[in-house]
Amino acid sequence: MHVDRKKPPAAHRPFSDYYSDWITTMKTTHLPNLRLHMSSASPSLLSAHVEIIHHHFNSYYHTLDLAVSGDVSQILFPSGQRNAVELPFLWLGDLHPYVFTNLLRSYLHDPENEPENDPDPDRDPEYEDNQYDHQEHQEHEEDDEEIEVGESCEFLKKQWPLMNAWKIQSRKLTTRIDQIERGLRLMVPALMNRVRKAQAGFVQKVGSGEVTPAMAAAEMEEEMVGIVMDANRLRKDVISEIVSVTSVYQAALFLEGLAQFLVGIRDGKLLQEFKKCKSLIR
């Protein structure tokens, strides 16, 4: 028995309008507030704003599902709501989930998060002389710096957890990220295989005259709605998994990076520079 998916009311505004407002809210409200509280000494305040921006992403995917069930073509072919910079990052109507895991990996593998190696005196004959000069220089400046010690300590007290958020990587975190990536390597091809089957079924039905072209198109559209909604669920789940397995400071940095990426690729100046590029991006 064929059951039609419930269509949203016709009065709903175009998804492109919603997305524009959603990005604006992210840029002008949630992202600045998150950054403000990233320098706060209170993890509980930061946690609240991490939850707010996470909810902003969840509400986006909820609305995206409504738009998909209303007209999947406007999501699969989003020429009116996505610019030329955004399009290469899209997969089945929205960001490829690998964007999320690659962003997280960029933090985990950031050279700045690697422990610094101290110089070896046995390999550097000038090491002791340099150390002496450095110590003497510090002694001369010690009196001048005492005035700022209190302010510096307060700054470090607030920034230290954030600065060292990725220095300590728990086995639980790295293991879970590996599991997420293995899951994506299974689920992404599976969804694309469903797309190919839906397209092949449409061609076969129309070619054989089994059903009218309109009926075949309607059946393929129904299948594509389910595929895109499953892709949205996958995207949302990956973000939620990352937020749940990371610390509050790690989650804040991840969501800040993701939000800035979405805001940045819609920047007018970046788009103009992109349009000036003559070489093709493959």
PDB file of C-alpha atoms in Angstrom:
ATOM      1  CA  MET A   1       0.000   0.000   0.000  1.00  0.00           C
ATOM      2  CA  HIS A   2       1.389   3.371  -1.045  1.00  0.00           C
ATOM      3  CA  VAL A   3       1.230   6.053   1.614  1.00  0.00           C
ATOM      4  CA  ASP A   4       1.896   9.654   0.647  1.00  0.00           C
ATOM      5  CA  ARG A   5       4.168  11.651   2.897  1.00  0.00           C
ATOM      6  CA  LYS A   6       2.473  14.519   4.610  1.00  0.00           C
ATOM      7  CA  LYS A   7       3.121  17.763   2.774  1.00  0.00           C
ATOM      8  CA  PRO A   8       3.799  20.918   4.764  1.00  0.00           C
ATOM      9  CA  PRO A   9       1.301  23.749   4.423  1.00  0.00           C
ATOM     10  CA  ALA A  10       1.645  25.814   1.258  1.00  0.00           C
ATOM     11  CA  ALA A  11       1.934  28.915   3.394  1.00  0.00           C
ATOM     12  CA  HIS A  12       5.421  27.874   4.523  1.00  0.00           C
ATOM     13  CA  ARG A  13       8.040  30.272   3.237  1.00  0.00           C
ATOM     14  CA  PRO A  14      10.749  29.072   0.841  1.00  0.00           C
ATOM     15  CA  PHE A  15      13.612  27.232   2.461  1.00  0.00           C
ATOM     16  CA  SER A  16      16.078  29.697   0.938  1.00  0.00           C
ATOM     17  CA  ASP A  17      14.533  32.471   3.070  1.00  0.00           C
ATOM     18  CA  TYR A  18      14.745  30.341   6.192  1.00  0.00           C
ATOM     19  CA  TYR A  19      18.366  29.419   5.499  1.00  0.00           C
ATOM     20  CA  SER A  20      19.354  33.040   4.990  1.00  0.00           C
ATOM     21  CA  ASP A  21      17.791  33.990   8.333  1.00  0.00           C
ATOM     22  CA  TRP A  22      19.348  30.956  10.017  1.00  0.00           C
ATOM     23  CA  ILE A  23      22.841  31.928   8.845  1.00  0.00           C
ATOM     24  CA  THR A  24      22.271  35.544   9.898  1.00  0.00           C
ATOM     25  CA  THR A  25      21.243  34.437  13.395  1.00  0.00           C
ATOM     26  CA  MET A  26      24.317  32.232  13.592  1.00  0.00           C
ATOM     27  CA  LYS A  27      26.585  35.069  12.465  1.00  0.00           C
ATOM     28  CA  THR A  28      25.152  37.924  14.528  1.00  0.00           C
ATOM     29  CA  THR A  29      23.945  36.164  17.682  1.00  0.00           C
ATOM     30  CA  HIS A  30      25.033  32.607  18.436  1.00  0.00           C
ATOM     31  CA  LEU A  31      28.617  32.715  17.153  1.00  0.00           C
ATOM     32  CA  PRO A  32      29.537  35.993  18.940  1.00  0.00           C
ATOM     33  CA  ASN A  33      27.917  34.762  22.173  1.00  0.00           C
ATOM     34  CA  LEU A  34      29.779  31.460  21.993  1.00  0.00           C
ATOM     35  CA  ARG A  35      33.094  33.234  21.453  1.00  0.00           C
ATOM     36  CA  LEU A  36      32.393  35.619  24.302  1.00  0.00           C
ATOM     37  CA  HIS A  37      31.834  32.774  26.740  1.00  0.00           C
ATOM     38  CA  MET A  38      34.762  30.727  25.436  1.00  0.00           C
ATOM     39  CA  SER A  39      36.967  33.125  27.409  1.00  0.00           C
ATOM     40  CA  SER A  40      34.784  32.796  30.493  1.00  0.00           C
ATOM     41  CA  ALA A  41      36.171  31.129  33.593  1.00  0.00           C
ATOM     42  CA  SER A  42      32.849  29.321  34.073  1.00  0.00           C
ATOM     43  CA  PRO A  43      32.506  25.988  32.199  1.00  0.00           C
ATOM     44  CA  SER A  44      28.790  25.925  33.037  1.00  0.00           C
ATOM     45  CA  LEU A  45      28.170  29.171  31.139  1.00  0.00           C
ATOM     46  CA  LEU A  46      30.146  27.903  28.171  1.00  0.00           C
ATOM     47  CA  SER A  47      28.260  24.598  28.284  1.00  0.00           C
ATOM     48  CA  ALA A  48      24.957  26.467  28.054  1.00  0.00           C
ATOM     49  CA  HIS A  49      26.055  28.307  24.920  1.00  0.00           C
ATOM     50  CA  VAL A  50      27.433  25.119  23.385  1.00  0.00           C
ATOM     51  CA  GLU A  51      23.971  23.633  23.880  1.00  0.00           C
ATOM     52  CA  ILE A  52      22.340  26.706  22.318  1.00  0.00           C
ATOM     53  CA  ILE A  53      24.407  26.556  19.149  1.00  0.00           C
ATOM     54  CA  HIS A  54      23.985  22.765  18.979  1.00  0.00           C
ATOM     55  CA  HIS A  55      20.217  23.262  19.205  1.00  0.00           C
ATOM     56  CA  HIS A  56      20.501  25.810  16.380  1.00  0.00           C
ATOM     57  CA  PHE A  57      21.958  23.083  14.158  1.00  0.00           C
ATOM     58  CA  ASN A  58      19.286  20.582  15.211  1.00  0.00           C
ATOM     59  CA  SER A  59      16.497  23.045  14.426  1.00  0.00           C
ATOM     60  CA  TYR A  60      18.061  23.598  11.020  1.00  0.00           C
ATOM     61  CA  TYR A  61      17.938  19.896  10.151  1.00  0.00           C
ATOM     62  CA  HIS A  62      14.367  19.653  11.432  1.00  0.00           C
ATOM     63  CA  THR A  63      13.342  22.465   9.076  1.00  0.00           C
ATOM     64  CA  LEU A  64      15.395  20.957   6.273  1.00  0.00           C
ATOM     65  CA  ASP A  65      13.437  17.709   6.637  1.00  0.00           C
ATOM     66  CA  LEU A  66      10.176  19.649   6.342  1.00  0.00           C
ATOM     67  CA  ALA A  67      11.455  21.300   3.175  1.00  0.00           C
ATOM     68  CA  VAL A  68      12.519  17.925   1.765  1.00  0.00           C
ATOM     69  CA  SER A  69       9.101  16.381   2.394  1.00  0.00           C
ATOM     70  CA  GLY A  70       7.475  19.359   0.681  1.00  0.00           C
ATOM     71  CA  ASP A  71       9.689  19.525  -2.422  1.00  0.00           C
ATOM     72  CA  VAL A  72      12.852  17.454  -2.473  1.00  0.00           C
ATOM     73  CA  SER A  73      14.001  19.018  -5.743  1.00  0.00           C
ATOM     74  CA  GLN A  74      14.569  22.427  -4.114  1.00  0.00           C
ATOM     75  CA  ILE A  75      17.052  20.761  -1.753  1.00  0.00           C
ATOM     76  CA  LEU A  76      18.776  18.491  -4.259  1.00  0.00           C
ATOM     77  CA  PHE A  77      19.148  21.312  -6.786  1.00  0.00           C
ATOM     78  CA  PRO A  78      19.614  24.373  -4.532  1.00  0.00           C
ATOM     79  CA  SER A  79      20.735  26.862  -7.167  1.00  0.00           C
ATOM     80  CA  GLY A  80      18.690  29.648  -5.602  1.00  0.00           C
ATOM     81  CA  GLN A  81      19.930  29.276  -2.038  1.00  0.00           C
ATOM     82  CA  ARG A  82      23.553  28.106  -2.359  1.00  0.00           C
ATOM     83  CA  ASN A  83      26.415  30.020  -3.928  1.00  0.00           C
ATOM     84  CA  ALA A  84      29.286  28.726  -6.045  1.00  0.00           C
ATOM     85  CA  VAL A  85      31.588  28.363  -3.026  1.00  0.00           C
ATOM     86  CA  GLU A  86      29.088  26.239  -1.097  1.00  0.00           C
ATOM     87  CA  LEU A  87      28.153  23.823  -3.885  1.00  0.00           C
ATOM     88  CA  PRO A  88      31.376  21.716  -3.853  1.00  0.00           C
ATOM     89  CA  PHE A  89      30.772  20.849  -0.189  1.00  0.00           C
ATOM     90  CA  LEU A  90      27.204  19.590  -0.695  1.00  0.00           C
ATOM     91  CA  TRP A  91      26.082  15.981  -0.739  1.00  0.00           C
ATOM     92  CA  LEU A  92      22.415  15.050  -1.061  1.00  0.00           C
ATOM     93  CA  GLY A  93      21.295  18.601  -0.379  1.00  0.00           C
ATOM     94  CA  ASP A  94      23.564  19.695   2.470  1.00  0.00           C
ATOM     95  CA  LEU A  95      27.103  19.483   3.841  1.00  0.00           C
ATOM     96  CA  HIS A  96      28.846  16.168   3.378  1.00  0.00           C
ATOM     97  CA  PRO A  97      29.274  14.536   6.817  1.00  0.00           C
ATOM     98  CA  TYR A  98      32.987  14.175   6.092  1.00  0.00           C
ATOM     99  CA  VAL A  99      33.186  17.958   6.548  1.00  0.00           C
ATOM    100  CA  PHE A 100      32.380  17.437  10.233  1.00  0.00           C
ATOM    101  CA  THR A 101      34.887  14.645  10.833  1.00  0.00           C
ATOM    102  CA  ASN A 102      37.606  16.355   8.786  1.00  0.00           C
ATOM    103  CA  LEU A 103      37.128  19.526  10.823  1.00  0.00           C
ATOM    104  CA  LEU A 104      37.492  17.547  14.038  1.00  0.00           C
ATOM    105  CA  ARG A 105      40.587  15.773  12.715  1.00  0.00           C
ATOM    106  CA  SER A 106      42.130  19.156  11.916  1.00  0.00           C
ATOM    107  CA  TYR A 107      42.023  19.932  15.638  1.00  0.00           C
ATOM    108  CA  LEU A 108      43.295  16.517  16.684  1.00  0.00           C
ATOM    109  CA  HIS A 109      46.232  16.699  14.265  1.00  0.00           C
ATOM    110  CA  ASP A 110      47.019  20.401  14.635  1.00  0.00           C
ATOM    111  CA  PRO A 111      50.842  20.773  14.976  1.00  0.00           C
ATOM    112  CA  GLU A 112      50.256  23.471  17.602  1.00  0.00           C
ATOM    113  CA  ASN A 113      48.735  20.800  19.824  1.00  0.00           C
ATOM    114  CA  GLU A 114      51.858  18.649  19.675  1.00  0.00           C
ATOM    115  CA  PRO A 115      54.191  18.871  22.687  1.00  0.00           C
ATOM    116  CA  GLU A 116      57.234  20.981  22.017  1.00  0.00           C
ATOM    117  CA  ASN A 117      60.629  19.308  22.125  1.00  0.00           C
ATOM    118  CA  ASP A 118      63.217  20.975  24.321  1.00  0.00           C
ATOM    119  CA  PRO A 119      66.615  21.520  22.715  1.00  0.00           C
ATOM    120  CA  ASP A 120      69.270  18.930  23.473  1.00  0.00           C
ATOM    121  CA  PRO A 121      72.371  20.514  25.053  1.00  0.00           C
ATOM    122  CA  ASP A 122      74.540  17.641  23.812  1.00  0.00           C
ATOM    123  CA  ARG A 123      73.630  18.453  20.215  1.00  0.00           C
ATOM    124  CA  ASP A 124      73.776  22.229  20.548  1.00  0.00           C
ATOM    125  CA  PRO A 125      77.124  23.590  21.800  1.00  0.00           C
ATOM    126  CA  GLU A 126      75.648  27.065  22.089  1.00  0.00           C
ATOM    127  CA  TYR A 127      72.754  25.894  24.227  1.00  0.00           C
ATOM    128  CA  GLU A 128      74.283  26.832  27.593  1.00  0.00           C
ATOM    129  CA  ASP A 129      75.360  30.270  26.356  1.00  0.00           C
ATOM    130  CA  ASN A 130      71.906  30.931  24.965  1.00  0.00           C
ATOM    131  CA  GLN A 131      70.314  29.826  28.202  1.00  0.00           C
ATOM    132  CA  TYR A 132      72.574  32.173  30.178  1.00  0.00           C
ATOM    133  CA  ASP A 133      71.774  35.107  27.899  1.00  0.00           C
ATOM    134  CA  HIS A 134      68.072  34.353  28.127  1.00  0.00           C
ATOM    135  CA  GLN A 135      68.199  34.172  31.930  1.00  0.00           C
ATOM    136  CA  GLU A 136      70.105  37.458  32.150  1.00  0.00           C
ATOM    137  CA  HIS A 137      67.597  39.111  29.819  1.00  0.00           C
ATOM    138  CA  GLN A 138      64.714  37.884  31.953  1.00  0.00           C
ATOM    139  CA  GLU A 139      66.306  39.285  35.111  1.00  0.00           C
ATOM    140  CA  HIS A 140      66.596  42.740  33.540  1.00  0.00           C
ATOM    141  CA  GLU A 141      62.930  42.726  32.547  1.00  0.00           C
ATOM    142  CA  GLU A 142      61.589  41.139  35.724  1.00  0.00           C
ATOM    143  CA  ASP A 143      60.847  44.429  37.481  1.00  0.00           C
ATOM    144  CA  ASP A 144      58.988  45.834  34.471  1.00  0.00           C
ATOM    145  CA  GLU A 145      56.803  42.765  34.134  1.00  0.00           C
ATOM    146  CA  GLU A 146      55.753  42.549  37.777  1.00  0.00           C
ATOM    147  CA  ILE A 147      53.107  45.189  37.181  1.00  0.00           C
ATOM    148  CA  GLU A 148      51.309  42.968  34.677  1.00  0.00           C
ATOM    149  CA  VAL A 149      51.583  39.680  36.546  1.00  0.00           C
ATOM    150  CA  GLY A 150      48.113  39.896  38.069  1.00  0.00           C
ATOM    151  CA  GLU A 151      46.454  40.666  34.761  1.00  0.00           C
ATOM    152  CA  SER A 152      48.424  37.957  32.982  1.00  0.00           C
ATOM    153  CA  CYS A 153      47.513  35.351  35.584  1.00  0.00           C
ATOM    154  CA  GLU A 154      43.837  36.225  35.294  1.00  0.00           C
ATOM    155  CA  PHE A 155      44.024  35.994  31.508  1.00  0.00           C
ATOM    156  CA  LEU A 156      45.769  32.617  31.650  1.00  0.00           C
ATOM    157  CA  LYS A 157      43.283  31.352  34.214  1.00  0.00           C
ATOM    158  CA  LYS A 158      40.476  32.004  31.746  1.00  0.00           C
ATOM    159  CA  GLN A 159      42.273  30.972  28.555  1.00  0.00           C
ATOM    160  CA  TRP A 160      44.281  27.990  29.784  1.00  0.00           C
ATOM    161  CA  PRO A 161      41.510  25.348  29.488  1.00  0.00           C
ATOM    162  CA  LEU A 162      40.691  26.574  25.983  1.00  0.00           C
ATOM    163  CA  MET A 163      44.321  26.810  24.872  1.00  0.00           C
ATOM    164  CA  ASN A 164      44.936  23.239  26.018  1.00  0.00           C
ATOM    165  CA  ALA A 165      41.597  21.746  24.978  1.00  0.00           C
ATOM    166  CA  TRP A 166      43.198  19.457  22.390  1.00  0.00           C
ATOM    167  CA  LYS A 167      46.493  18.830  24.193  1.00  0.00           C
ATOM    168  CA  ILE A 168      44.983  15.942  26.113  1.00  0.00           C
ATOM    169  CA  GLN A 169      43.135  13.533  23.823  1.00  0.00           C
ATOM    170  CA  SER A 170      41.398  10.715  25.654  1.00  0.00           C
ATOM    171  CA  ARG A 171      41.303   7.193  24.301  1.00  0.00           C
ATOM    172  CA  LYS A 172      37.507   7.418  24.464  1.00  0.00           C
ATOM    173  CA  LEU A 173      37.534  10.398  22.078  1.00  0.00           C
ATOM    174  CA  THR A 174      39.906   8.956  19.485  1.00  0.00           C
ATOM    175  CA  THR A 175      38.191   5.562  19.595  1.00  0.00           C
ATOM    176  CA  ARG A 176      34.745   7.094  19.095  1.00  0.00           C
ATOM    177  CA  ILE A 177      35.918   9.278  16.210  1.00  0.00           C
ATOM    178  CA  ASP A 178      37.402   6.198  14.536  1.00  0.00           C
ATOM    179  CA  GLN A 179      34.041   4.456  14.961  1.00  0.00           C
ATOM    180  CA  ILE A 180      32.158   7.419  13.482  1.00  0.00           C
ATOM    181  CA  GLU A 181      34.442   7.481  10.450  1.00  0.00           C
ATOM    182  CA  ARG A 182      34.080   3.730   9.926  1.00  0.00           C
ATOM    183  CA  GLY A 183      30.315   4.151  10.076  1.00  0.00           C
ATOM    184  CA  LEU A 184      30.430   6.902   7.469  1.00  0.00           C
ATOM    185  CA  ARG A 185      32.501   4.724   5.150  1.00  0.00           C
ATOM    186  CA  LEU A 186      29.636   2.237   5.255  1.00  0.00           C
ATOM    187  CA  MET A 187      26.602   4.529   5.265  1.00  0.00           C
ATOM    188  CA  VAL A 188      27.639   7.108   2.660  1.00  0.00           C
ATOM    189  CA  PRO A 189      28.120   4.509  -0.128  1.00  0.00           C
ATOM    190  CA  ALA A 190      24.911   2.755   0.964  1.00  0.00           C
ATOM    191  CA  LEU A 191      22.904   5.959   0.528  1.00  0.00           C
ATOM    192  CA  MET A 192      24.471   6.606  -2.876  1.00  0.00           C
ATOM    193  CA  ASN A 193      23.605   3.049  -3.894  1.00  0.00           C
ATOM    194  CA  ARG A 194      19.966   3.772  -3.014  1.00  0.00           C
ATOM    195  CA  VAL A 195      20.111   6.870  -5.226  1.00  0.00           C
ATOM    196  CA  ARG A 196      21.416   4.820  -8.158  1.00  0.00           C
ATOM    197  CA  LYS A 197      18.721   2.185  -7.637  1.00  0.00           C
ATOM    198  CA  ALA A 198      15.993   4.847  -7.551  1.00  0.00           C
ATOM    199  CA  GLN A 199      17.271   6.364 -10.794  1.00  0.00           C
ATOM    200  CA  ALA A 200      17.646   2.984 -12.464  1.00  0.00           C
ATOM    201  CA  GLY A 201      14.135   2.019 -11.381  1.00  0.00           C
ATOM    202  CA  PHE A 202      12.730   5.197 -12.902  1.00  0.00           C
ATOM    203  CA  VAL A 203      14.449   4.529 -16.236  1.00  0.00           C
ATOM    204  CA  GLN A 204      13.359   0.884 -16.263  1.00  0.00           C
ATOM    205  CA  LYS A 205       9.707   1.666 -15.500  1.00  0.00           C
ATOM    206  CA  VAL A 206       9.471   4.427 -18.085  1.00  0.00           C
ATOM    207  CA  GLY A 207      11.347   2.425 -20.720  1.00  0.00           C
ATOM    208  CA  SER A 208       9.228  -0.678 -20.270  1.00  0.00           C
ATOM    209  CA  GLY A 209       5.967   1.224 -20.172  1.00  0.00           C
ATOM    210  CA  GLU A 210       5.170  -0.419 -16.858  1.00  0.00           C
ATOM    211  CA  VAL A 211       3.758   2.857 -15.536  1.00  0.00           C
ATOM    212  CA  THR A 212       3.300   6.350 -16.894  1.00  0.00           C
ATOM    213  CA  PRO A 213       6.301   8.714 -16.707  1.00  0.00           C
ATOM    214  CA  ALA A 214       4.431  10.837 -14.162  1.00  0.00           C
ATOM    215  CA  MET A 215       3.858   7.852 -11.876  1.00  0.00           C
ATOM    216  CA  ALA A 216       7.471   6.722 -12.232  1.00  0.00           C
ATOM    217  CA  ALA A 217       8.681  10.232 -11.386  1.00  0.00           C
ATOM    218  CA  ALA A 218       6.413  10.379  -8.334  1.00  0.00           C
ATOM    219  CA  GLU A 219       7.735   7.042  -7.075  1.00  0.00           C
ATOM    220  CA  MET A 220      11.341   8.126  -7.574  1.00  0.00           C
ATOM    221  CA  GLU A 221      10.639  11.406  -5.773  1.00  0.00           C
ATOM    222  CA  GLU A 222       9.163   9.480  -2.856  1.00  0.00           C
ATOM    223  CA  GLU A 223      12.294   7.357  -2.651  1.00  0.00           C
ATOM    224  CA  MET A 224      14.562  10.411  -2.860  1.00  0.00           C
ATOM    225  CA  VAL A 225      12.696  12.067   0.011  1.00  0.00           C
ATOM    226  CA  GLY A 226      13.502   9.091   2.226  1.00  0.00           C
ATOM    227  CA  ILE A 227      17.140   9.043   1.110  1.00  0.00           C
ATOM    228  CA  VAL A 228      17.735  12.750   1.763  1.00  0.00           C
ATOM    229  CA  MET A 229      16.010  12.591   5.145  1.00  0.00           C
ATOM    230  CA  ASP A 230      18.232   9.645   6.088  1.00  0.00           C
ATOM    231  CA  ALA A 231      21.254  11.698   4.976  1.00  0.00           C
ATOM    232  CA  ASN A 232      20.068  14.567   7.171  1.00  0.00           C
ATOM    233  CA  ARG A 233      19.698  12.210  10.113  1.00  0.00           C
ATOM    234  CA  LEU A 234      23.248  11.003   9.496  1.00  0.00           C
ATOM    235  CA  ARG A 235      24.591  14.569   9.450  1.00  0.00           C
ATOM    236  CA  LYS A 236      22.739  15.507  12.615  1.00  0.00           C
ATOM    237  CA  ASP A 237      23.860  12.342  14.395  1.00  0.00           C
ATOM    238  CA  VAL A 238      27.523  12.923  13.520  1.00  0.00           C
ATOM    239  CA  ILE A 239      27.421  16.448  14.972  1.00  0.00           C
ATOM    240  CA  SER A 240      25.651  15.196  18.105  1.00  0.00           C
ATOM    241  CA  GLU A 241      28.128  12.340  18.545  1.00  0.00           C
ATOM    242  CA  ILE A 242      31.079  14.731  18.301  1.00  0.00           C
ATOM    243  CA  VAL A 243      29.553  17.137  20.806  1.00  0.00           C
ATOM    244  CA  SER A 244      28.734  14.327  23.244  1.00  0.00           C
ATOM    245  CA  VAL A 245      32.164  12.679  23.188  1.00  0.00           C
ATOM    246  CA  THR A 246      34.220  15.877  23.480  1.00  0.00           C
ATOM    247  CA  SER A 247      34.802  18.082  26.508  1.00  0.00           C
ATOM    248  CA  VAL A 248      32.916  21.364  26.786  1.00  0.00           C
ATOM    249  CA  TYR A 249      35.955  23.296  25.529  1.00  0.00           C
ATOM    250  CA  GLN A 250      36.544  20.888  22.644  1.00  0.00           C
ATOM    251  CA  ALA A 251      32.864  20.997  21.692  1.00  0.00           C
ATOM    252  CA  ALA A 252      32.925  24.798  21.787  1.00  0.00           C
ATOM    253  CA  LEU A 253      35.944  24.947  19.467  1.00  0.00           C
ATOM    254  CA  PHE A 254      34.416  22.389  17.097  1.00  0.00           C
ATOM    255  CA  LEU A 255      31.057  24.175  16.870  1.00  0.00           C
ATOM    256  CA  GLU A 256      32.785  27.533  16.522  1.00  0.00           C
ATOM    257  CA  GLY A 257      34.834  26.179  13.617  1.00  0.00           C
ATOM    258  CA  LEU A 258      31.793  24.644  11.928  1.00  0.00           C
ATOM    259  CA  ALA A 259      29.718  27.789  12.373  1.00  0.00           C
ATOM    260  CA  GLN A 260      32.528  30.001  11.085  1.00  0.00           C
ATOM    261  CA  PHE A 261      32.923  27.724   8.066  1.00  0.00           C
ATOM    262  CA  LEU A 262      29.233  28.069   7.178  1.00  0.00           C
ATOM    263  CA  VAL A 263      29.298  31.828   7.691  1.00  0.00           C
ATOM    264  CA  GLY A 264      32.598  32.224   5.864  1.00  0.00           C
ATOM    265  CA  ILE A 265      31.640  30.436   2.647  1.00  0.00           C
ATOM    266  CA  ARG A 266      28.742  32.869   2.236  1.00  0.00           C
ATOM    267  CA  ASP A 267      31.015  35.896   2.581  1.00  0.00           C
ATOM    268  CA  GLY A 268      30.560  38.297  -0.322  1.00  0.00           C
ATOM    269  CA  LYS A 269      34.257  39.102  -0.677  1.00  0.00           C
ATOM    270  CA  LEU A 270      35.183  35.422  -0.754  1.00  0.00           C
ATOM    271  CA  LEU A 271      32.554  34.781  -3.422  1.00  0.00           C
ATOM    272  CA  GLN A 272      33.890  37.623  -5.564  1.00  0.00           C
ATOM    273  CA  GLU A 273      37.433  36.258  -5.294  1.00  0.00           C
ATOM    274  CA  PHE A 274      36.135  32.799  -6.162  1.00  0.00           C
ATOM    275  CA  LYS A 275      34.424  34.105  -9.278  1.00  0.00           C
ATOM    276  CA  LYS A 276      37.698  35.698 -10.387  1.00  0.00           C
ATOM    277  CA  CYS A 277      39.460  32.342 -10.372  1.00  0.00           C
ATOM    278  CA  LYS A 278      40.022  31.147 -13.935  1.00  0.00           C
ATOM    279  CA  SER A 279      41.332  27.672 -13.187  1.00  0.00           C
ATOM    280  CA  LEU A 280      38.788  24.914 -12.646  1.00  0.00           C
ATOM    281  CA  ILE A 281      38.440  23.314  -9.211  1.00  0.00           C
ATOM    282  CA  ARG A 282      38.173  19.555  -9.504  1.00  0.00           C
TER     283      ARG A 282
END
